[in-house]
mmCIF file of N, CA and C in Angstrom:
data_model
loop_
_atom_site.group_PDB
_atom_site.id
_atom_site.type_symbol
_atom_site.label_atom_id
_atom_site.label_comp_id
_atom_site.label_asym_id
_atom_site.label_seq_id
_atom_site.Cartn_x
_atom_site.Cartn_y
_atom_site.Cartn_z
ATOM 1 N N UNK A 1 124.578 -108.584 128.247
ATOM 2 C CA UNK A 1 124.435 -108.493 129.688
ATOM 3 C C UNK A 1 125.662 -109.275 130.259
ATOM 4 N N UNK A 2 126.113 -110.382 129.714
ATOM 5 C CA UNK A 2 127.101 -111.209 130.171
ATOM 6 C C UNK A 2 128.629 -110.458 130.228
ATOM 7 N N UNK A 3 128.602 -109.508 129.332
ATOM 8 C CA UNK A 3 129.830 -108.553 129.385
ATOM 9 C C UNK A 3 129.916 -107.872 130.790
ATOM 10 N N UNK A 4 128.905 -107.541 131.476
ATOM 11 C CA UNK A 4 128.686 -106.923 132.734
ATOM 12 C C UNK A 4 128.888 -107.777 134.056
ATOM 13 N N UNK A 5 128.915 -109.235 133.677
ATOM 14 C CA UNK A 5 128.907 -109.953 134.817
ATOM 15 C C UNK A 5 130.261 -109.940 135.673
ATOM 16 N N UNK A 6 131.520 -109.805 135.175
ATOM 17 C CA UNK A 6 132.562 -109.739 135.963
ATOM 18 C C UNK A 6 132.464 -108.276 136.913
ATOM 19 N N UNK A 7 132.103 -107.167 136.184
ATOM 20 C CA UNK A 7 131.921 -105.964 136.874
ATOM 21 C C UNK A 7 130.880 -105.987 137.966
ATOM 22 N N UNK A 8 129.758 -106.641 137.817
ATOM 23 C CA UNK A 8 128.705 -106.921 138.747
ATOM 24 C C UNK A 8 129.132 -107.702 139.922
ATOM 25 N N UNK A 9 130.046 -108.571 139.678
ATOM 26 C CA UNK A 9 130.591 -109.476 140.620
ATOM 27 C C UNK A 9 131.538 -108.502 141.496
ATOM 28 N N UNK A 10 132.270 -107.452 140.903
ATOM 29 C CA UNK A 10 133.022 -106.576 141.721
ATOM 30 C C UNK A 10 132.011 -105.789 142.615
ATOM 31 N N UNK A 11 130.860 -105.196 141.961
ATOM 32 C CA UNK A 11 130.174 -104.380 142.788
ATOM 33 C C UNK A 11 129.571 -105.206 143.933
ATOM 34 N N UNK A 12 129.019 -106.360 143.765
ATOM 35 C CA UNK A 12 128.570 -107.135 144.842
ATOM 36 C C UNK A 12 129.674 -107.186 145.892
ATOM 37 N N UNK A 13 130.825 -107.687 145.465
ATOM 38 C CA UNK A 13 132.008 -107.732 146.518
ATOM 39 C C UNK A 13 132.280 -106.552 147.154
ATOM 40 N N UNK A 14 132.189 -105.399 146.547
ATOM 41 C CA UNK A 14 132.542 -104.148 147.153
ATOM 42 C C UNK A 14 131.517 -103.785 148.202
ATOM 43 N N UNK A 15 130.236 -103.759 147.827
ATOM 44 C CA UNK A 15 129.153 -103.568 148.748
ATOM 45 C C UNK A 15 129.013 -104.581 149.981
ATOM 46 N N UNK A 16 129.221 -105.776 149.722
ATOM 47 C CA UNK A 16 129.182 -106.755 150.688
ATOM 48 C C UNK A 16 130.362 -106.428 151.644
ATOM 49 N N UNK A 17 131.501 -106.096 151.115
ATOM 50 C CA UNK A 17 132.704 -105.723 151.977
ATOM 51 C C UNK A 17 132.273 -104.595 152.672
ATOM 52 N N UNK A 18 131.856 -103.327 152.172
ATOM 53 C CA UNK A 18 131.715 -102.304 153.210
ATOM 54 C C UNK A 18 130.603 -102.524 154.070
ATOM 55 N N UNK A 19 129.686 -103.413 153.628
ATOM 56 C CA UNK A 19 128.511 -103.421 154.691
ATOM 57 C C UNK A 19 129.002 -104.346 155.814
ATOM 58 N N UNK A 20 129.808 -105.040 155.571
ATOM 59 C CA UNK A 20 130.390 -106.103 156.564
ATOM 60 C C UNK A 20 131.422 -105.450 157.314
ATOM 61 N N UNK A 21 132.051 -104.521 156.789
ATOM 62 C CA UNK A 21 133.146 -103.741 157.520
ATOM 63 C C UNK A 21 132.241 -102.812 158.571
ATOM 64 N N UNK A 22 131.319 -102.299 158.203
ATOM 65 C CA UNK A 22 130.520 -101.451 159.293
ATOM 66 C C UNK A 22 130.202 -102.271 160.536
ATOM 67 N N UNK A 23 130.017 -103.466 160.539
ATOM 68 C CA UNK A 23 129.704 -104.334 161.811
ATOM 69 C C UNK A 23 130.799 -104.218 162.523
ATOM 70 N N UNK A 24 132.060 -104.433 161.940
ATOM 71 C CA UNK A 24 133.326 -104.462 162.768
ATOM 72 C C UNK A 24 133.766 -103.082 163.251
ATOM 73 N N UNK A 25 133.527 -102.289 162.390
ATOM 74 C CA UNK A 25 133.800 -100.687 162.836
ATOM 75 C C UNK A 25 133.001 -100.359 164.152
ATOM 76 N N UNK A 26 131.937 -100.614 164.035
ATOM 77 C CA UNK A 26 130.808 -100.575 165.296
ATOM 78 C C UNK A 26 131.371 -101.106 166.443
ATOM 79 N N UNK A 27 131.805 -102.537 166.295
ATOM 80 C CA UNK A 27 132.286 -103.263 167.467
ATOM 81 C C UNK A 27 133.479 -102.725 168.090
ATOM 82 N N UNK A 28 134.486 -102.395 167.168
ATOM 83 C CA UNK A 28 135.616 -102.013 167.590
ATOM 84 C C UNK A 28 135.950 -100.370 167.974
ATOM 85 N N UNK A 29 135.110 -99.715 167.184
ATOM 86 C CA UNK A 29 135.318 -97.935 167.304
ATOM 87 C C UNK A 29 134.178 -97.463 167.774
ATOM 88 N N UNK A 30 133.309 -98.297 168.076
ATOM 89 C CA UNK A 30 131.856 -97.444 168.401
ATOM 90 C C UNK A 30 131.234 -96.496 167.499
ATOM 91 N N UNK A 31 131.625 -96.638 166.123
ATOM 92 C CA UNK A 31 131.113 -95.660 165.041
ATOM 93 C C UNK A 31 130.366 -96.769 164.040
ATOM 94 N N UNK A 32 129.194 -96.471 163.624
ATOM 95 C CA UNK A 32 128.276 -95.071 163.949
ATOM 96 C C UNK A 32 127.432 -95.247 165.337
ATOM 97 N N UNK A 33 127.512 -96.489 165.847
ATOM 98 C CA UNK A 33 126.778 -96.630 167.049
ATOM 99 C C UNK A 33 127.794 -97.250 168.228
ATOM 100 N N UNK A 34 127.563 -96.606 169.430
ATOM 101 C CA UNK A 34 128.454 -97.445 170.431
ATOM 102 C C UNK A 34 127.608 -98.417 171.348
ATOM 103 N N UNK A 35 126.511 -99.183 170.520
ATOM 104 C CA UNK A 35 125.916 -100.116 171.279
ATOM 105 C C UNK A 35 126.653 -101.225 171.824
ATOM 106 N N UNK A 36 127.705 -101.656 171.115
ATOM 107 C CA UNK A 36 128.619 -102.824 171.501
ATOM 108 C C UNK A 36 130.173 -102.320 171.802
ATOM 109 N N UNK A 37 130.597 -102.793 172.728
ATOM 110 C CA UNK A 37 132.009 -102.461 172.977
ATOM 111 C C UNK A 37 132.579 -103.851 173.537
ATOM 112 N N UNK A 38 132.951 -104.677 172.904
ATOM 113 C CA UNK A 38 133.586 -106.036 173.377
ATOM 114 C C UNK A 38 134.738 -105.872 174.163
ATOM 115 N N UNK A 39 135.044 -106.603 175.073
ATOM 116 C CA UNK A 39 136.163 -106.682 175.788
ATOM 117 C C UNK A 39 137.345 -107.093 174.755
ATOM 118 N N UNK A 40 138.510 -106.560 174.935
ATOM 119 C CA UNK A 40 139.606 -106.818 174.283
ATOM 120 C C UNK A 40 139.826 -108.510 174.400
ATOM 121 N N UNK A 41 140.066 -109.061 173.114
ATOM 122 C CA UNK A 41 140.442 -110.462 173.092
ATOM 123 C C UNK A 41 139.428 -111.423 173.497
ATOM 124 N N UNK A 42 137.876 -110.792 173.399
ATOM 125 C CA UNK A 42 136.902 -111.437 173.628
ATOM 126 C C UNK A 42 136.348 -112.148 172.243
ATOM 127 N N UNK A 43 135.422 -113.129 172.233
ATOM 128 C CA UNK A 43 135.093 -113.726 170.920
ATOM 129 C C UNK A 43 134.470 -112.603 170.101
ATOM 130 N N UNK A 44 133.552 -111.795 170.597
ATOM 131 C CA UNK A 44 132.870 -110.753 169.897
ATOM 132 C C UNK A 44 134.098 -109.682 169.298
ATOM 133 N N UNK A 45 135.128 -109.439 170.166
ATOM 134 C CA UNK A 45 136.299 -108.584 169.638
ATOM 135 C C UNK A 45 136.804 -109.096 168.492
ATOM 136 N N UNK A 46 137.226 -110.403 168.450
ATOM 137 C CA UNK A 46 137.861 -111.044 167.436
ATOM 138 C C UNK A 46 136.810 -110.933 166.003
ATOM 139 N N UNK A 47 135.637 -111.163 166.572
ATOM 140 C CA UNK A 47 134.508 -111.167 165.328
ATOM 141 C C UNK A 47 134.773 -109.828 164.735
ATOM 142 N N UNK A 48 134.798 -108.775 165.722
ATOM 143 C CA UNK A 48 134.797 -107.284 165.054
ATOM 144 C C UNK A 48 136.165 -107.136 164.180
ATOM 145 N N UNK A 49 137.057 -107.753 164.606
ATOM 146 C CA UNK A 49 138.531 -107.500 163.986
ATOM 147 C C UNK A 49 138.444 -108.200 162.581
ATOM 148 N N UNK A 50 137.878 -109.447 162.415
ATOM 149 C CA UNK A 50 137.631 -110.129 161.012
ATOM 150 C C UNK A 50 136.540 -109.364 160.246
ATOM 151 N N UNK A 51 135.510 -108.646 160.929
ATOM 152 C CA UNK A 51 134.421 -107.956 160.208
ATOM 153 C C UNK A 51 135.180 -106.706 159.604
ATOM 154 N N UNK A 52 135.914 -105.868 160.590
ATOM 155 C CA UNK A 52 136.377 -104.519 160.079
ATOM 156 C C UNK A 52 137.398 -104.892 159.174
ATOM 157 N N UNK A 53 138.562 -105.584 159.296
ATOM 158 C CA UNK A 53 139.670 -105.778 158.440
ATOM 159 C C UNK A 53 139.373 -106.662 157.232
ATOM 160 N N UNK A 54 138.860 -107.800 157.609
ATOM 161 C CA UNK A 54 138.234 -108.800 156.610
ATOM 162 C C UNK A 54 137.370 -108.053 155.626
ATOM 163 N N UNK A 55 136.387 -107.336 156.038
ATOM 164 C CA UNK A 55 135.360 -106.625 155.059
ATOM 165 C C UNK A 55 136.112 -105.459 154.297
ATOM 166 N N UNK A 56 137.300 -104.821 154.801
ATOM 167 C CA UNK A 56 137.890 -103.887 153.941
ATOM 168 C C UNK A 56 138.800 -104.522 152.838
ATOM 169 N N UNK A 57 139.367 -105.843 153.211
ATOM 170 C CA UNK A 57 140.025 -106.448 152.175
ATOM 171 C C UNK A 57 139.080 -107.136 151.270
ATOM 172 N N UNK A 58 137.989 -107.459 151.630
ATOM 173 C CA UNK A 58 136.928 -107.915 150.537
ATOM 174 C C UNK A 58 136.466 -106.763 149.778
ATOM 175 N N UNK A 59 136.359 -105.711 150.306
ATOM 176 C CA UNK A 59 135.777 -104.351 149.481
ATOM 177 C C UNK A 59 136.870 -104.077 148.738
ATOM 178 N N UNK A 60 138.291 -104.270 148.958
ATOM 179 C CA UNK A 60 139.322 -103.831 148.092
ATOM 180 C C UNK A 60 139.417 -104.866 146.947
ATOM 181 N N UNK A 61 139.060 -106.020 147.170
ATOM 182 C CA UNK A 61 139.326 -107.120 146.307
ATOM 183 C C UNK A 61 140.679 -107.699 146.435
ATOM 184 N N UNK A 62 141.275 -107.568 147.760
ATOM 185 C CA UNK A 62 142.717 -108.125 147.881
ATOM 186 C C UNK A 62 142.744 -109.489 148.853
ATOM 187 N N UNK A 63 143.137 -110.482 148.485
ATOM 188 C CA UNK A 63 143.297 -111.730 148.937
ATOM 189 C C UNK A 63 141.744 -112.216 149.188
ATOM 190 N N UNK A 64 141.034 -111.944 148.057
ATOM 191 C CA UNK A 64 139.593 -112.047 148.224
ATOM 192 C C UNK A 64 139.030 -113.691 148.604
ATOM 193 N N UNK A 65 139.637 -114.471 147.770
ATOM 194 C CA UNK A 65 139.349 -115.951 148.097
ATOM 195 C C UNK A 65 139.588 -116.436 149.526
ATOM 196 N N UNK A 66 140.688 -116.077 149.877
ATOM 197 C CA UNK A 66 141.152 -116.609 151.383
ATOM 198 C C UNK A 66 140.397 -116.041 152.344
ATOM 199 N N UNK A 67 140.279 -114.551 152.213
ATOM 200 C CA UNK A 67 139.413 -113.723 153.219
ATOM 201 C C UNK A 67 138.025 -114.081 153.350
ATOM 202 N N UNK A 68 137.379 -114.263 152.155
ATOM 203 C CA UNK A 68 136.041 -114.671 152.020
ATOM 204 C C UNK A 68 135.639 -116.123 152.695
ATOM 205 N N UNK A 69 136.842 -116.896 152.385
ATOM 206 C CA UNK A 69 136.557 -118.250 153.012
ATOM 207 C C UNK A 69 136.541 -118.048 154.608
ATOM 208 N N UNK A 70 137.520 -117.148 155.336
ATOM 209 C CA UNK A 70 137.473 -116.980 156.646
ATOM 210 C C UNK A 70 136.124 -116.322 157.001
ATOM 211 N N UNK A 71 135.612 -115.446 156.407
ATOM 212 C CA UNK A 71 134.282 -114.585 156.816
ATOM 213 C C UNK A 71 133.143 -115.486 156.312
ATOM 214 N N UNK A 72 133.213 -116.283 155.581
ATOM 215 C CA UNK A 72 132.017 -117.238 155.450
ATOM 216 C C UNK A 72 131.959 -118.393 156.760
ATOM 217 N N UNK A 73 133.128 -118.793 157.060
ATOM 218 C CA UNK A 73 132.985 -119.681 158.176
ATOM 219 C C UNK A 73 132.817 -118.817 159.622
ATOM 220 N N UNK A 74 133.233 -117.579 159.680
ATOM 221 C CA UNK A 74 132.692 -116.511 160.784
ATOM 222 C C UNK A 74 131.339 -116.545 160.668
ATOM 223 N N UNK A 75 130.670 -116.403 159.758
ATOM 224 C CA UNK A 75 129.142 -116.269 159.711
ATOM 225 C C UNK A 75 128.376 -117.553 159.752
ATOM 226 N N UNK A 76 129.026 -118.541 159.526
ATOM 227 C CA UNK A 76 128.287 -119.899 159.650
ATOM 228 C C UNK A 76 128.503 -120.123 161.289
ATOM 229 N N UNK A 77 129.687 -119.922 161.974
ATOM 230 C CA UNK A 77 129.603 -119.873 163.451
ATOM 231 C C UNK A 77 128.811 -118.997 164.057
ATOM 232 N N UNK A 78 128.674 -117.827 163.787
ATOM 233 C CA UNK A 78 127.907 -116.795 164.248
ATOM 234 C C UNK A 78 126.364 -117.314 164.259
ATOM 235 N N UNK A 79 126.055 -117.807 162.878
ATOM 236 C CA UNK A 79 124.722 -118.131 163.075
ATOM 237 C C UNK A 79 124.295 -119.352 164.050
ATOM 238 N N UNK A 80 125.119 -120.548 164.004
ATOM 239 C CA UNK A 80 124.837 -121.493 164.960
ATOM 240 C C UNK A 80 125.044 -121.221 166.061
ATOM 241 N N UNK A 81 125.938 -120.504 166.713
ATOM 242 C CA UNK A 81 126.097 -119.973 167.991
ATOM 243 C C UNK A 81 125.067 -119.068 168.543
ATOM 244 N N UNK A 82 124.693 -118.023 167.918
ATOM 245 C CA UNK A 82 123.898 -117.039 168.332
ATOM 246 C C UNK A 82 122.315 -117.118 167.700
ATOM 247 N N UNK A 83 122.245 -117.352 166.803
ATOM 248 C CA UNK A 83 120.865 -117.229 165.976
ATOM 249 C C UNK A 83 120.172 -118.575 166.190
ATOM 250 N N UNK A 84 120.664 -119.800 165.671
ATOM 251 C CA UNK A 84 120.100 -120.958 165.507
ATOM 252 C C UNK A 84 119.377 -121.421 167.081
ATOM 253 N N UNK A 85 120.154 -121.227 168.172
ATOM 254 C CA UNK A 85 119.403 -121.341 169.487
ATOM 255 C C UNK A 85 118.100 -120.811 169.680
ATOM 256 N N UNK A 86 117.858 -119.755 168.971
ATOM 257 C CA UNK A 86 116.694 -118.903 169.207
ATOM 258 C C UNK A 86 115.558 -119.710 168.513
ATOM 259 N N UNK A 87 115.671 -120.239 167.389
ATOM 260 C CA UNK A 87 114.701 -120.501 166.599
ATOM 261 C C UNK A 87 115.279 -121.316 165.273
ATOM 262 N N UNK A 88 114.638 -122.196 164.687
ATOM 263 C CA UNK A 88 115.094 -122.918 163.580
ATOM 264 C C UNK A 88 114.811 -122.073 162.336
ATOM 265 N N UNK A 89 114.138 -121.136 162.311
ATOM 266 C CA UNK A 89 113.857 -120.314 161.209
ATOM 267 C C UNK A 89 114.585 -118.971 161.251
ATOM 268 N N UNK A 90 115.469 -118.648 160.229
ATOM 269 C CA UNK A 90 116.087 -117.462 160.249
ATOM 270 C C UNK A 90 115.319 -115.968 160.448
ATOM 271 N N UNK A 91 114.194 -116.063 159.795
ATOM 272 C CA UNK A 91 113.219 -114.876 160.146
ATOM 273 C C UNK A 91 112.773 -114.672 161.505
ATOM 274 N N UNK A 92 112.828 -116.073 162.304
ATOM 275 C CA UNK A 92 112.418 -115.753 163.729
ATOM 276 C C UNK A 92 113.611 -115.577 164.668
ATOM 277 N N UNK A 93 114.777 -116.101 164.139
ATOM 278 C CA UNK A 93 115.968 -116.069 164.952
ATOM 279 C C UNK A 93 116.878 -114.735 164.792
ATOM 280 N N UNK A 94 116.527 -113.826 163.626
ATOM 281 C CA UNK A 94 117.220 -112.835 163.465
ATOM 282 C C UNK A 94 118.467 -112.997 162.665
ATOM 283 N N UNK A 95 118.466 -114.280 161.963
ATOM 284 C CA UNK A 95 119.808 -114.698 161.257
ATOM 285 C C UNK A 95 119.931 -114.489 159.917
ATOM 286 N N UNK A 96 119.056 -113.840 159.306
ATOM 287 C CA UNK A 96 118.919 -113.636 157.904
ATOM 288 C C UNK A 96 120.363 -113.027 157.264
ATOM 289 N N UNK A 97 120.739 -112.116 157.990
ATOM 290 C CA UNK A 97 121.968 -111.396 157.429
ATOM 291 C C UNK A 97 123.261 -112.306 157.612
ATOM 292 N N UNK A 98 123.212 -112.970 158.688
ATOM 293 C CA UNK A 98 124.304 -113.846 158.820
ATOM 294 C C UNK A 98 124.414 -115.040 157.666
ATOM 295 N N UNK A 99 123.270 -115.654 157.412
ATOM 296 C CA UNK A 99 122.934 -116.702 156.463
ATOM 297 C C UNK A 99 123.492 -115.992 155.024
ATOM 298 N N UNK A 100 122.811 -114.776 154.682
ATOM 299 C CA UNK A 100 123.304 -114.249 153.461
ATOM 300 C C UNK A 100 124.736 -113.907 153.264
ATOM 301 N N UNK A 101 125.359 -113.257 154.278
ATOM 302 C CA UNK A 101 126.725 -112.918 154.213
ATOM 303 C C UNK A 101 127.526 -114.220 154.165
ATOM 304 N N UNK A 102 127.191 -115.342 154.892
ATOM 305 C CA UNK A 102 127.840 -116.655 154.679
ATOM 306 C C UNK A 102 128.047 -117.089 153.218
ATOM 307 N N UNK A 103 126.818 -117.134 152.738
ATOM 308 C CA UNK A 103 126.734 -117.539 151.349
ATOM 309 C C UNK A 103 127.435 -116.717 150.204
ATOM 310 N N UNK A 104 127.131 -115.181 150.501
ATOM 311 C CA UNK A 104 127.837 -114.388 149.480
ATOM 312 C C UNK A 104 129.249 -114.576 149.697
ATOM 313 N N UNK A 105 129.833 -114.707 150.777
ATOM 314 C CA UNK A 105 131.539 -114.998 151.082
ATOM 315 C C UNK A 105 131.836 -116.131 150.463
ATOM 316 N N UNK A 106 130.730 -117.314 150.538
ATOM 317 C CA UNK A 106 131.196 -118.545 150.029
ATOM 318 C C UNK A 106 131.310 -118.414 148.379
ATOM 319 N N UNK A 107 130.372 -117.684 147.870
ATOM 320 C CA UNK A 107 130.407 -117.642 146.369
ATOM 321 C C UNK A 107 131.681 -116.897 146.089
ATOM 322 N N UNK A 108 132.141 -115.753 146.868
ATOM 323 C CA UNK A 108 133.264 -115.202 146.515
ATOM 324 C C UNK A 108 134.525 -115.954 146.550
ATOM 325 N N UNK A 109 134.407 -116.998 147.298
ATOM 326 C CA UNK A 109 135.700 -118.021 147.423
ATOM 327 C C UNK A 109 135.988 -118.554 146.176
ATOM 328 N N UNK A 110 134.907 -118.909 145.363
ATOM 329 C CA UNK A 110 134.977 -119.628 144.194
ATOM 330 C C UNK A 110 134.926 -118.461 142.892
ATOM 331 N N UNK A 111 134.309 -117.648 143.132
ATOM 332 C CA UNK A 111 134.328 -116.463 141.964
ATOM 333 C C UNK A 111 135.365 -115.701 142.055
ATOM 334 N N UNK A 112 135.913 -115.353 143.071
ATOM 335 C CA UNK A 112 137.180 -114.280 143.198
ATOM 336 C C UNK A 112 136.670 -112.751 143.306
ATOM 337 N N UNK A 113 137.565 -111.991 143.036
ATOM 338 C CA UNK A 113 137.136 -110.572 143.142
ATOM 339 C C UNK A 113 136.522 -109.828 142.143
ATOM 340 N N UNK A 114 136.437 -110.401 140.978
ATOM 341 C CA UNK A 114 135.894 -109.753 139.721
ATOM 342 C C UNK A 114 137.038 -108.956 138.967
ATOM 343 N N UNK A 115 136.323 -108.246 138.043
ATOM 344 C CA UNK A 115 137.016 -107.394 137.101
ATOM 345 C C UNK A 115 137.803 -106.105 137.668
ATOM 346 N N UNK A 116 137.226 -105.607 138.720
ATOM 347 C CA UNK A 116 137.627 -104.376 139.590
ATOM 348 C C UNK A 116 138.045 -104.762 140.857
ATOM 349 N N UNK A 117 139.191 -105.517 140.996
ATOM 350 C CA UNK A 117 139.704 -105.790 142.212
ATOM 351 C C UNK A 117 141.300 -105.567 142.176
ATOM 352 N N UNK A 118 141.792 -105.534 143.481
ATOM 353 C CA UNK A 118 143.366 -105.478 143.603
ATOM 354 C C UNK A 118 144.034 -106.752 143.171
ATOM 355 N N UNK A 119 143.204 -107.814 143.485
ATOM 356 C CA UNK A 119 143.636 -109.302 143.217
ATOM 357 C C UNK A 119 143.949 -109.384 141.582
ATOM 358 N N UNK A 120 142.968 -108.730 140.930
ATOM 359 C CA UNK A 120 143.213 -108.805 139.330
ATOM 360 C C UNK A 120 144.529 -107.774 138.830
ATOM 361 N N UNK A 121 144.776 -106.821 139.800
ATOM 362 C CA UNK A 121 145.625 -105.952 139.309
ATOM 363 C C UNK A 121 147.057 -106.526 139.655
ATOM 364 N N UNK A 122 147.235 -107.283 140.635
ATOM 365 C CA UNK A 122 148.483 -108.076 141.130
ATOM 366 C C UNK A 122 148.612 -109.220 140.449
ATOM 367 N N UNK A 123 147.717 -109.609 139.439
ATOM 368 C CA UNK A 123 147.798 -110.712 138.727
ATOM 369 C C UNK A 123 147.347 -112.193 139.138
ATOM 370 N N UNK A 124 146.503 -111.930 140.358
ATOM 371 C CA UNK A 124 145.635 -112.899 140.804
ATOM 372 C C UNK A 124 144.136 -113.105 140.044
ATOM 373 N N UNK A 125 143.486 -113.980 140.550
ATOM 374 C CA UNK A 125 142.011 -114.126 140.089
ATOM 375 C C UNK A 125 141.131 -113.820 141.020
#
C-alpha cells in the first residue's frame, strides 16, 4: 500500500483542485450556476480568481506548495469572515467545506504535488 502513497496524494490533489476550481468558475463565469456574479475587483471576485486559477494550478500540480499556501489562507479567511460569525460549530455555520479545503491545502504545502504532478516533471517536489 505504501507504494501507492505518492499516487494517491496526486489523486487527492487533483480532485481537490478540480472541485475548488468549480467554485471559482461559478463565481467568475456563471457556470454551472449563475447564482453568484460578484462585482469586478470585489473581495468575492478576488476569491473567484484564486479559486479558479489556483484550483487549476493545484489540479495540474504546478507550483503546488506556494499555491496551496495561498488557498489554505483564503479558506481560513473565508471561514472566519463568513462562517464563524453564524455559529461556533462548522456543522451549523455551513463552514465544513472551508475547513476541509483549508487543511487539505495546508497538507499539500508540506506534501507537495505527488508522483503525478507538473512540479515533479519540472524537477521540483
